Coordinates of C-alpha atoms in Angstrom, one line a residue:
X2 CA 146.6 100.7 111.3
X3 CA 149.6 100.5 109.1
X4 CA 149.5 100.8 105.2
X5 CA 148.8 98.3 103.1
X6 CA 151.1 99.8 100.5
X7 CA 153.6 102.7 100.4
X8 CA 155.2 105.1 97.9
X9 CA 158.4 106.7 99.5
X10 CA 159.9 109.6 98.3
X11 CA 159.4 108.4 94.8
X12 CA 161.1 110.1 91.6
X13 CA 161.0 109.5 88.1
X14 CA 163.0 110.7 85.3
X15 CA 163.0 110.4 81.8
X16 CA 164.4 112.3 79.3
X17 CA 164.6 116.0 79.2
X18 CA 161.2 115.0 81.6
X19 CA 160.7 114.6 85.8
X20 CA 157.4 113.3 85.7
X21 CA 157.8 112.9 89.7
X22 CA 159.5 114.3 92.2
X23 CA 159.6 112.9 95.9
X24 CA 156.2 112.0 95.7
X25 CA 155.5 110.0 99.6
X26 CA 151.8 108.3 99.9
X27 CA 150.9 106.0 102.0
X28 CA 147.4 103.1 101.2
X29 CA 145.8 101.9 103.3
X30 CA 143.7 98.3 103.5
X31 CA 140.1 98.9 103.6
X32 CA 140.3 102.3 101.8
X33 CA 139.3 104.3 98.7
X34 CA 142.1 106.4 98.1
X35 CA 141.7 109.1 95.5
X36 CA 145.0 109.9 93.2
X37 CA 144.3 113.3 91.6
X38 CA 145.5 115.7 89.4
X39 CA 145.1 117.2 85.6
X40 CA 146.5 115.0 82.9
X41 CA 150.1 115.1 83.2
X42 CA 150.6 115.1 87.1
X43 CA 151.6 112.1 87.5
X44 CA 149.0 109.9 88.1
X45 CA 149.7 106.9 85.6
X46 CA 153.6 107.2 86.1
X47 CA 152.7 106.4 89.6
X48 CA 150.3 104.1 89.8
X49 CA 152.8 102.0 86.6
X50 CA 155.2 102.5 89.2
X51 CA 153.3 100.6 91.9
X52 CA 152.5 98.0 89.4
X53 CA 155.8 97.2 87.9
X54 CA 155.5 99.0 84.3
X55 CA 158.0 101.6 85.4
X56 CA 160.9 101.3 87.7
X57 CA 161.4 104.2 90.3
X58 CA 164.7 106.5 89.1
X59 CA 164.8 107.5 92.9
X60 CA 162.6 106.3 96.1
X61 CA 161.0 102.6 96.8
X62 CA 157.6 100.6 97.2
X63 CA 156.8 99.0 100.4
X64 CA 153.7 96.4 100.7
X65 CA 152.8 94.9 103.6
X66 CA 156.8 96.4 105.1
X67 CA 158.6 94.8 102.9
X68 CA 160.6 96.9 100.5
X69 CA 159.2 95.3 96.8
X70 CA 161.7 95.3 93.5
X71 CA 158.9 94.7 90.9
X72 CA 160.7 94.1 87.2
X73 CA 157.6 93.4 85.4
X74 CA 153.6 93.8 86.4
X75 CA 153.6 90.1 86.5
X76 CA 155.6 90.1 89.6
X77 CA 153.8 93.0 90.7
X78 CA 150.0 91.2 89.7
X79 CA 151.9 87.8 92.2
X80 CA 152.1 90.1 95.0
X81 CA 148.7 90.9 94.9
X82 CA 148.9 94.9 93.3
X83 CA 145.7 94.6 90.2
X84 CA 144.9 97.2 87.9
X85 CA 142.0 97.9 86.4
X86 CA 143.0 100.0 83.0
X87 CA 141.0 102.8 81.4
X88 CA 141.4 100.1 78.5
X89 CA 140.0 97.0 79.6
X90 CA 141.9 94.0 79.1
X91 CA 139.6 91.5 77.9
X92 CA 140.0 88.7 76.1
X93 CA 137.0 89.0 73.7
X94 CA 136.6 85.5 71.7
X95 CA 137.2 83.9 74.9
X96 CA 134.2 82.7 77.7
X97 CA 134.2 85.1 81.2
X98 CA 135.6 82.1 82.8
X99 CA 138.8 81.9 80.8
X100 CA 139.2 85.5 81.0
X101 CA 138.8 85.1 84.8
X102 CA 141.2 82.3 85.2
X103 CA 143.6 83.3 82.2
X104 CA 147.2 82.7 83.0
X105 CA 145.8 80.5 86.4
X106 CA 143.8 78.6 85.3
X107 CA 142.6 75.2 87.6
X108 CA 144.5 72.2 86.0
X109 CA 143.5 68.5 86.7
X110 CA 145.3 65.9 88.8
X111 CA 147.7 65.1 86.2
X112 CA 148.3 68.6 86.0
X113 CA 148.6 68.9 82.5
X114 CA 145.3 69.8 80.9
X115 CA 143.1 72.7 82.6
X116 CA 139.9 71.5 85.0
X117 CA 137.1 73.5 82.8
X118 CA 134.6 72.0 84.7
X119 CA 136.0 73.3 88.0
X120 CA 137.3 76.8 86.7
X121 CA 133.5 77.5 85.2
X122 CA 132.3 76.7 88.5
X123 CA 134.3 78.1 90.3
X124 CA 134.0 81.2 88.2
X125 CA 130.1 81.4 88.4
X126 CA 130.1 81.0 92.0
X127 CA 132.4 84.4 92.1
X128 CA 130.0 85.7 89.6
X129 CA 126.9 84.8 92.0
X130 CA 129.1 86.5 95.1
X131 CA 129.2 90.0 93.6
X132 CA 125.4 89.4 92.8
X133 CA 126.0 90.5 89.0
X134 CA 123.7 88.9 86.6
X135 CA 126.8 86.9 83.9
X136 CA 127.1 83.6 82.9
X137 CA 130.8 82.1 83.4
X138 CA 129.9 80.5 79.8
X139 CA 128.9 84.0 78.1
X140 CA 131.7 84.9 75.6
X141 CA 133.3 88.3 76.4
X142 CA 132.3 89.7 73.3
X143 CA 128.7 89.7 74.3
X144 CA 129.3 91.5 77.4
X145 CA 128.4 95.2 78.0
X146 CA 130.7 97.6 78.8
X147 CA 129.7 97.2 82.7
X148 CA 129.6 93.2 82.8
X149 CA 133.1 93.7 81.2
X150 CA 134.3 95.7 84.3
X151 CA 132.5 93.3 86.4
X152 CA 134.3 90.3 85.3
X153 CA 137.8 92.2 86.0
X154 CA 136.5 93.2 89.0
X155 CA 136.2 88.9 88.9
X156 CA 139.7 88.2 88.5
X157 CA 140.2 90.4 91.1
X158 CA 138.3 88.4 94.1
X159 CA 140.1 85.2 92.2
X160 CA 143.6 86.4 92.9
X161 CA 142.9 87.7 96.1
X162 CA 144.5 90.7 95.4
X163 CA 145.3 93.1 98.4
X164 CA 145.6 96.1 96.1
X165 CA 143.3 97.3 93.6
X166 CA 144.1 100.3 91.2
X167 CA 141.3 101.6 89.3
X168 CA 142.3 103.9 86.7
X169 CA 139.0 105.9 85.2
X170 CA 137.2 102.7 85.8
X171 CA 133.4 104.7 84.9
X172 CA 134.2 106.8 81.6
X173 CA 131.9 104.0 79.5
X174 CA 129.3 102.9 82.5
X175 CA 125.8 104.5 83.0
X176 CA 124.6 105.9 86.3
X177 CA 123.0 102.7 87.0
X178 CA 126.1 100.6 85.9
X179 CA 128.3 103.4 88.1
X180 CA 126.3 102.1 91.3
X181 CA 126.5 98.5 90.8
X182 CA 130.6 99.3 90.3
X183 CA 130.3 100.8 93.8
X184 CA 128.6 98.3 95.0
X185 CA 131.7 96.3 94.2
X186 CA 134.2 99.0 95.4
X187 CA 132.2 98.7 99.3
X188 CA 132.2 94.8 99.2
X189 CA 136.6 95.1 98.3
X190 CA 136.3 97.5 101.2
X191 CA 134.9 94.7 103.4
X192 CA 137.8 92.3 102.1
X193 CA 140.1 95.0 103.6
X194 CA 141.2 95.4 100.3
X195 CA 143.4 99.1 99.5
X196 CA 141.9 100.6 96.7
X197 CA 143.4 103.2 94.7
X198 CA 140.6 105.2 92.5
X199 CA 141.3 107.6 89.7
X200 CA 139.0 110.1 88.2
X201 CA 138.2 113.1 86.9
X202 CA 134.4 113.1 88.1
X203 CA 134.1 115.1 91.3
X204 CA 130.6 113.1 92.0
X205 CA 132.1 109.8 92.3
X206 CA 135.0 110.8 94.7
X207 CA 133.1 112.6 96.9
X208 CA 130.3 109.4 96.9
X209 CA 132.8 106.5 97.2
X210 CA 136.5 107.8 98.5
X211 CA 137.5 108.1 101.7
X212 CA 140.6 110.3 101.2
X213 CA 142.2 111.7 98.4
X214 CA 145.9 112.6 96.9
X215 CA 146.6 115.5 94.7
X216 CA 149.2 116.1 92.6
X217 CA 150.4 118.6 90.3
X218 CA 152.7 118.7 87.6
X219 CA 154.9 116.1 89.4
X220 CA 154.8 117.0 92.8
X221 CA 152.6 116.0 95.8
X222 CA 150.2 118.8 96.6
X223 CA 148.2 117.5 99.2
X224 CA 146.3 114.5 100.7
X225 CA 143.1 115.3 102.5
X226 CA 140.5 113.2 104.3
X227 CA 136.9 113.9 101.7
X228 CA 134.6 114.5 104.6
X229 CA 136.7 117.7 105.7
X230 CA 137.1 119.1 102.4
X231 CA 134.9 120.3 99.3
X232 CA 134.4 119.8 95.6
X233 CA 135.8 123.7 95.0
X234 CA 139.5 123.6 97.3
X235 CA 140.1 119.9 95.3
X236 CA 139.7 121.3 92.3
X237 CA 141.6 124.6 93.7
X238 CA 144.5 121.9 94.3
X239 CA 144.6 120.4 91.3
X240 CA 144.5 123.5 89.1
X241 CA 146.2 125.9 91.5
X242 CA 143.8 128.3 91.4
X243 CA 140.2 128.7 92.5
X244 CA 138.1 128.7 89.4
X245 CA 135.2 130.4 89.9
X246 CA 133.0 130.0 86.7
X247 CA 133.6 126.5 86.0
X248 CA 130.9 125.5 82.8
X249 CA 132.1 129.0 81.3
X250 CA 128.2 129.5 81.0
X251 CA 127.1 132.0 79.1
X252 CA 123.5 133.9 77.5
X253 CA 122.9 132.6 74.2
X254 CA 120.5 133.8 71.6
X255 CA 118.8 130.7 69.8
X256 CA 118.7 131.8 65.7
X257 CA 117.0 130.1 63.6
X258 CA 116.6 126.4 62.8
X259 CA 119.3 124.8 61.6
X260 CA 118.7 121.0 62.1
X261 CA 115.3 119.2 62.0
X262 CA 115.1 115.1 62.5
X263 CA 111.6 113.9 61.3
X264 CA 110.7 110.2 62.8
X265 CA 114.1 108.8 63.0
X266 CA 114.3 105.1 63.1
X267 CA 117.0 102.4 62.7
X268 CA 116.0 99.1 63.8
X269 CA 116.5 97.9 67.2
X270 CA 118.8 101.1 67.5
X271 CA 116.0 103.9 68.3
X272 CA 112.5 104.7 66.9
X273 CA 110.4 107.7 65.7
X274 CA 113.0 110.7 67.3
X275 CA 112.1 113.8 66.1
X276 CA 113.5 116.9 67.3
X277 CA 115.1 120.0 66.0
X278 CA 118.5 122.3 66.6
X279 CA 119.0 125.9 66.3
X280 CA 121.6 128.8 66.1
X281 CA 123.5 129.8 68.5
X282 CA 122.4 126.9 71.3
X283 CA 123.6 123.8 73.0
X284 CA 121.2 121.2 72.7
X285 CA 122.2 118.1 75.4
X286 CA 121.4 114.6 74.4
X287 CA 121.1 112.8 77.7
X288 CA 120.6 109.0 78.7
X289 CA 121.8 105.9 79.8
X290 CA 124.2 104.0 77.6
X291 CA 122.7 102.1 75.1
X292 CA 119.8 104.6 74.8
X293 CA 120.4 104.8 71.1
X294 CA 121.7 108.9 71.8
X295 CA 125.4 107.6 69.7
X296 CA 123.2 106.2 66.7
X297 CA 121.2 109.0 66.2
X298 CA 124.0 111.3 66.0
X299 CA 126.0 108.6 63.4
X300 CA 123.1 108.7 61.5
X301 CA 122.7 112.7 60.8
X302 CA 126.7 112.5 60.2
X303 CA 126.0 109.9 57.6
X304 CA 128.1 107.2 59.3
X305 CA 124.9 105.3 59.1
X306 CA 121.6 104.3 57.6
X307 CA 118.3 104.9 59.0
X308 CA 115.4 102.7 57.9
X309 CA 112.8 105.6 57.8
X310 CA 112.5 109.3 58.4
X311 CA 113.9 112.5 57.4
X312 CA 116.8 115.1 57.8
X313 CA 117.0 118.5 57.1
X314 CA 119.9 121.0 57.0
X315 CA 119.0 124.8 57.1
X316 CA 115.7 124.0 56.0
X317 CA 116.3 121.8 53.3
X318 CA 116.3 117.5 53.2
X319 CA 119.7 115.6 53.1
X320 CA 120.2 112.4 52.4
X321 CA 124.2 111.6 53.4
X322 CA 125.7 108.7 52.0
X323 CA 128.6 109.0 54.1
X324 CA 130.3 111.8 56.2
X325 CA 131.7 113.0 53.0
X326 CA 128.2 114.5 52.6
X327 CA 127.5 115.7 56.3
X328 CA 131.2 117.3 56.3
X329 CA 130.5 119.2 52.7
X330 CA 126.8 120.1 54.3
X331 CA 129.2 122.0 57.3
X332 CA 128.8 119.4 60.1
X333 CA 131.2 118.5 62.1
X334 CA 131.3 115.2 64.7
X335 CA 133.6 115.0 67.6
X336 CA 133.0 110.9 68.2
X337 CA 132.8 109.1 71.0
X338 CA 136.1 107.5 71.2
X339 CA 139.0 109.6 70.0
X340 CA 141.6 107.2 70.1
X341 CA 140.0 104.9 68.1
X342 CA 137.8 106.9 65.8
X343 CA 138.7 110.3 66.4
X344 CA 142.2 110.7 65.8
X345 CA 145.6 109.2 63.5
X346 CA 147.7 108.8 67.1
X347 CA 150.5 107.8 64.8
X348 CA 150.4 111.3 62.6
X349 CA 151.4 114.7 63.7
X350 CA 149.4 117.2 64.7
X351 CA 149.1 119.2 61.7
X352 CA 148.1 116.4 60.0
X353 CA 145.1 115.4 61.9
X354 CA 144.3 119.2 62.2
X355 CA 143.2 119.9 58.5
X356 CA 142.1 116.0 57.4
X357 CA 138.9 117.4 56.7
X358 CA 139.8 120.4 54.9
X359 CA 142.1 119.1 52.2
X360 CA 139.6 118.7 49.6
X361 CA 138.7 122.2 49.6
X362 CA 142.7 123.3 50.3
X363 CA 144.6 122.2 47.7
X364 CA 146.7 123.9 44.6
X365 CA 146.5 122.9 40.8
X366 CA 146.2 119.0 39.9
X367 CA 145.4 118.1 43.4
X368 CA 148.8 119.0 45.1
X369 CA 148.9 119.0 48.8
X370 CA 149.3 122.8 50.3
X371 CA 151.5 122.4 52.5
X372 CA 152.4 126.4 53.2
X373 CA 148.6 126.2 54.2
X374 CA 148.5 124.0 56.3
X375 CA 151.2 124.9 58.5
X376 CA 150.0 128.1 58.7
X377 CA 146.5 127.2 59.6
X378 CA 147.9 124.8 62.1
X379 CA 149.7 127.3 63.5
X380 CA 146.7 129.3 63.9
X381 CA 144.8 127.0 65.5
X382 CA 147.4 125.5 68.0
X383 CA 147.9 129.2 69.4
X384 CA 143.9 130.3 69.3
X385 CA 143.0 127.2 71.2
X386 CA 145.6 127.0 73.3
X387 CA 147.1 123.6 72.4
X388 CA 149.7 122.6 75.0
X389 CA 152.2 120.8 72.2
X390 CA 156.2 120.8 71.7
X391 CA 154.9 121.9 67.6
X392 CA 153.1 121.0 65.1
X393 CA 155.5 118.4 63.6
X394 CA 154.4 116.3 67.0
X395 CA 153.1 113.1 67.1
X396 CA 149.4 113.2 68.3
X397 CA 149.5 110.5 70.7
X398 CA 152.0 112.2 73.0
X399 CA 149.6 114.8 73.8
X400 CA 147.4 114.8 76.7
X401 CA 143.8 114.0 76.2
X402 CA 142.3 117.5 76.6
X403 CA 144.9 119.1 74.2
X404 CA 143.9 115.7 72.0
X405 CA 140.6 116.9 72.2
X406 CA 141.2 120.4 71.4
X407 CA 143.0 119.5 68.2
X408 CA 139.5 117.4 67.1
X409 CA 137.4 120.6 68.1
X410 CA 140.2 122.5 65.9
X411 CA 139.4 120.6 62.6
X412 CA 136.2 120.8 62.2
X413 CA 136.5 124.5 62.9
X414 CA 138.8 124.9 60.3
X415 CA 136.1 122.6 57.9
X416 CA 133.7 125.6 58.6
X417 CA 131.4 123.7 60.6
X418 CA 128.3 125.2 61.4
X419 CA 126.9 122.1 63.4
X420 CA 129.0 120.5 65.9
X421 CA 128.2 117.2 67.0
X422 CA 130.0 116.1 70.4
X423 CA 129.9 112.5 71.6
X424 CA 131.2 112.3 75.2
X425 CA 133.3 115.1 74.7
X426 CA 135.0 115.6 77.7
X427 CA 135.5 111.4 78.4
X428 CA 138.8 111.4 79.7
X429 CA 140.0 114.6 80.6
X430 CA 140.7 116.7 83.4
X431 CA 138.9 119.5 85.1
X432 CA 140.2 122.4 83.8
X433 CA 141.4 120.7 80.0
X434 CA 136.8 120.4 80.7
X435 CA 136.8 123.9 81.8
X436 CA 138.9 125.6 78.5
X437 CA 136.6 123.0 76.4
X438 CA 133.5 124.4 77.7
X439 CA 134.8 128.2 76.8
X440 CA 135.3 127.0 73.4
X441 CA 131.7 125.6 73.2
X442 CA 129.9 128.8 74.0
X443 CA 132.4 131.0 72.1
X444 CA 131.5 128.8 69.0
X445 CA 127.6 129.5 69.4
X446 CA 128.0 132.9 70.2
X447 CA 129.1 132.9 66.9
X448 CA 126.2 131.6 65.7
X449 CA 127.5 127.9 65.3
X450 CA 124.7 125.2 66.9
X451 CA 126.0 122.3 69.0
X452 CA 124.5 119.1 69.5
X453 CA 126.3 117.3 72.5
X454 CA 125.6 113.6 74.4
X455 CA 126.8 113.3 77.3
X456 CA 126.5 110.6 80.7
X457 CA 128.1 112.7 83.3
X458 CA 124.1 114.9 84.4
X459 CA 126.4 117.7 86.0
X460 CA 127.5 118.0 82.8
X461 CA 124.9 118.2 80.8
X462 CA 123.0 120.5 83.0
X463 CA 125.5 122.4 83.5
X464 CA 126.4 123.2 79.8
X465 CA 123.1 122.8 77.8
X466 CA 120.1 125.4 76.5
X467 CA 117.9 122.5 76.2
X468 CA 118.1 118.7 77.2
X469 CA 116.3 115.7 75.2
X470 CA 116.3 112.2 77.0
X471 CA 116.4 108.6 75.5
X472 CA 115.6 105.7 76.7
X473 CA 115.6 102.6 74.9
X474 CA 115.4 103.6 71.4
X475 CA 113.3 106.4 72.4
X476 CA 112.9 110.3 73.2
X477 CA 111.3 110.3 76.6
X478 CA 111.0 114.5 76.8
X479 CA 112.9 117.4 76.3
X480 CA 114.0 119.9 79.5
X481 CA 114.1 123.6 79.2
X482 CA 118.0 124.2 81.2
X483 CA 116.0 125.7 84.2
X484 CA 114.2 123.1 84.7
X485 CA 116.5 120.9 84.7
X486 CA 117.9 118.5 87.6
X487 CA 119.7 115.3 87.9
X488 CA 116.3 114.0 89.7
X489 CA 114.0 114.6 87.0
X490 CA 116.7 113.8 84.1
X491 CA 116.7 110.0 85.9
X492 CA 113.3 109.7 85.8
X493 CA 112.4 110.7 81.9
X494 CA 115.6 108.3 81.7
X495 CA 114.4 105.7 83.8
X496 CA 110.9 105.3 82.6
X497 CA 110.2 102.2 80.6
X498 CA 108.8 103.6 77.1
X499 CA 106.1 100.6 77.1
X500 CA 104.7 102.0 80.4

C-alpha cells in the first residue's frame, strides 16, 4: 500500500530555535497514526506543517505522490488535509448546517444566493450517517462539547477529506462521548481515510491507533506498530527514560477535617452533596462531564451561588461572596481551563505568579513590592522546576505543564491550605503529569488537603485517597482508593439517580 501522505526529511527553523530536524513519516489511508511526544517535540510544528500554517525551512510534503507547496491551510483544507484543533473552530451564533457548509456552502441555480434548503438537508442526512443524535437546525451554541466535535467531524465527511488530523480531540469529552468519537474514528477508517491522532492519554492510543510516531525534542525517535509494543517503552520513548513510579504515589496520613459541604444545591446544577475533606489527602471528584463535579467546586471557591446548604472551613461556616473570600480563607483553585480562566497569557510570568498575593505583599500606601516579587518568583520558578527563558517571560510561550506549574505556584505562595484542581493535567504531557503528581503529594505531606476532578479514571485512581462520584447533579458513592477500579467507578457514574 503506498502512503496517503508523506513528511520527508522535514526541518524547521526559527529563530535561535530547530523545532525539527529531518523528521521522515510516512500515513497511511485507512490508518490511525499516533504522533507523540512531550510538549515541545514537535508535534504541532509538524502537523502545521502538513496543513499549510508553517512552511518547511528544509524537506517536502508528498500526498497522494505529488510533491504539495501549501502557502496557506486553505490550500492545504482543498487538497483534502482537515484538522481538528484542540480549540474547536466553531461558529457559535450560527445553525450546524452553516457551520458544516461554511465557506461551501450549496448555492442555487443562479448561483448567487446559497440553497438552505438543500445545505440543511444535506447536512442532516450526514448527521443521520454518523448515527449522532443533532439537528442541522440546532444553533452551535447549544451544542455540548461532544456534538461540537461531532459536527467537525461533519465537515469532515462533507469535504471528503483524505487526511484527518486530530490534535487532542478528547481533553473536554466523557468516557461515553470518547466512544462515540471512536465510533467515528473506525467509520473514517472504513472511508480509507489517513488519520493522524494526537494525545497524551495512553488508553486511547493503545484502544484506537494502529501505529504510532515518537518524537523528542525535535527529532524522530521511533515509529512502532501498537500491537508489538507497550504503554511503558512508549512512554520510555517519549521521556527517554523508563519511569518507574509514574503517579509519584505516596502514604499519606489524613489529619483532621478541613472542609465539610452540608446539602449543597444550585439549581439544575447538582443537589443535596455533602461530603467532607481532610489534611493531608487527595480526595478525587469523578464523573462524566456535566455531572455538576465543576459547580460544586466554583461554588466552595465562591465563584458562585448556591441556593441552599452550608460550608465550612476548619470547622467553622463561610459564606464567600466571591473568591476574594475563599482566597483570604487559604483556598486555592487551579480551574478547568487555564487559558481562559487560569492565566494572563499576555503577562509575564512573575506577574501571574503572585496575583493572589499582592494584597497581603505590598509596602506603605499600597505600593507594588516589586524586590518581592521577583524574589519570590525566583523561588518558585527554581523549586518547581519551571522550564522558562526568566521570569520577565511572557506566559503564553511556555508549554502547558510548565503553564500549569506556574498556577500550582500561586496559590502556594497565597498559603493555600486547600487546593482545588479542575482537570489539572488537561493538556499536558506524560512526564510534565508525572512532576505534577510529585508536587501534589509533596503538598499534602505537608499537611495541605487537595480536592481534585478529574475525567481521565487512570487518573484518578491512580492519584486519589478517596473517590466521590456524580452523576447528574448528584453524589452516587464514595470509593476508598483500594477499592477502586475503572469498572465499578462507571457504574456509580452510570447509574441513573431516579433508579
Amino acid at each position: 500500500m503506498e502512503p496517503c501522505i508523506q513528511a520527508v526529511h522535514i526541518t524547521k527553523k526559527f529563530p535561535g530555535v530547530l523545532a525539527l530536524n529531518d523528521i521522515s513519516i510516512d500515513f497511511y489511508p485507512g490508518e490511525v497514526h499516533a504522533l507523540l511526544g512531550e510538549n515541545g517535540a514537535g508535534k504541532s510544528t509538524l502537523i502545521k506543517i502538513l496543513s499549510g500554517v508553517y512552511t518547511a525551512t528544509e524537506g517536502k510534503v508528498i500526498l497522494n505522490g505529488r510533491e504539495m507547496h501549501f502557502q496557506n491551510p486553505r490550500q492545504a483544507l482543498d487538497a483534502g488535509i482537515s484538522v481538528i484543533h484542540q480549540e474547536l473552530s466553531i461558529a457559535n451564533d450560527l445553525t450546524v448546517a452553516e457551520n458544516i457548509y461554511l465557506g461551501a456552502e450549496p448555492k442555487q441555480k443562479n448561483g448567487l444566493f446559497v440553497d438552505k434548503k438543500k445545505m440543511i438537508a444535506d447536512a442532516q442526512a450526514v448527521l443521520d450517517f454518523m448515527k449522532v443524535n443533532i439537528k442541522a437546525t440546532d444553533l452551535a451554541r447549544d451544542l455540548t462539547a461532544a456534538q461540537q466535535q461531532m459536527a467537525e467531524i461533519a465537515k469532515i465527511i462533507v469535504k471528503n477529506s483524505k487526511v484527518v488530523i486530530m490534535d487532542e480531540p478528547t481533553s473536554s469529552l466523557s468516557e461515553h462521548e470518547i466512544a462515540a468519537l471512536f465510533e467515528q474514528i473506525r467509520m473514517l477508517k472504513e472511508k480509507n481515510v489517513a488519520v493522524i491522532y494526537i494525545s497524551h492519554r495512553m488508553k486511547e492510543i493503545f484502544e484506537m491507533c494502529d501505529r504510532a510516531t515518537v518524537l523528542r525534542d525535535g527529532c524522530f525517535v521511533s515509529t512502532c506498530m501498537i500491537k508489538d509494543v507497550t504503554e511503558n517503552q512508549i512512554v520510555a520513548s517519549m521521556v527517554g527514560r523508563e519511569m518507574k513510579d509514574y503517579y509519584n504515589r505516596k502514604p499519606h496520613t489524613r489529619g483532621k477535617e478541613t472542609l465539610r459541604v452540608e446539602n449543597l444545591s444550585c439549581g439544575r446544577h447538582y443537589q443535596d452533596i455533602s461530603f467532607s475533606a481532610y489534611q493531608g489527602e487527595i480526595l478525587g471528584i469523578s464523573g462524566l462531564i456535566g455531572a455538576g463535579r465543576t459547580e460544586v467546586m466554583e461554588t466552595i471557591f465562591g465563584e458562585r451561588r448556591a441556593d441552599s446548604g452550608k460550608i465550612f472551613v476548619n470547622g467553622r461556616e463561610v459564606k464567600f461572596k466571591s473568591p476574594k473570600d475563599a482566597i483570604a480563607a487559604r483556598i486555592g483553585m487551579v480551574t478547568e481551563d487555564r487559558r481562559r480562566t487560569g492565566l494572563m497569557l499576555s503577562a509575564m510570568v512573575r506577574h501571574n505568579v503572585v496575583l493572589p498575593s499582592l494584597t497581603e505583599h505590598h509596602k506603605p500606601m499600597n505600593f507594588l513590592d516589586f524586590q518581592w516579587e521577583e524574589n519570590v518568583s525566583r523561588e518558585y520558578v527554581k523549586k518547581l522546576e519551571v522550564k522558562t527563558p526568566g521570569i520577565e517571560t511572557e506566559i503564553s510561550h511556555l508549554s502547558g505543564g510548565n503553564q500549569q506549574k506556574i498556577i500550582l505556584a500561586k496559590w502556594l505562595i497565597a498559603n493555600s491550605d486547600i487546593l482545588i484542581l479542575d482537570e489539572p493535567t488537561r493538556g499536558i504531557d506524560v512526564n510534565a503529569k508525572s512532576e505534577f503528581y510529585k508536587l501534589m503529594n509533596e503538598f499534602v505531606a505537608r499537611g495541605g488537603t487537595i480536592i481534585m476532578v478529574s475525567s481521565e479514571l487512570p487518573e484518578i485512581i491512580g492519584i486519589s485517597d478517596r473517590i466521590i462520584v456524580m452523576r447528574e447533579g448528584k453524589l452516587m458513592g464514595e470509593l476508598d482508593y483500594r477499592d477502586a477500579t475503572e469498572e465499578n467507578i462507571i457504574s456509580l457514574a452510570s447509574v441513573r439517580s431516579d433508579s
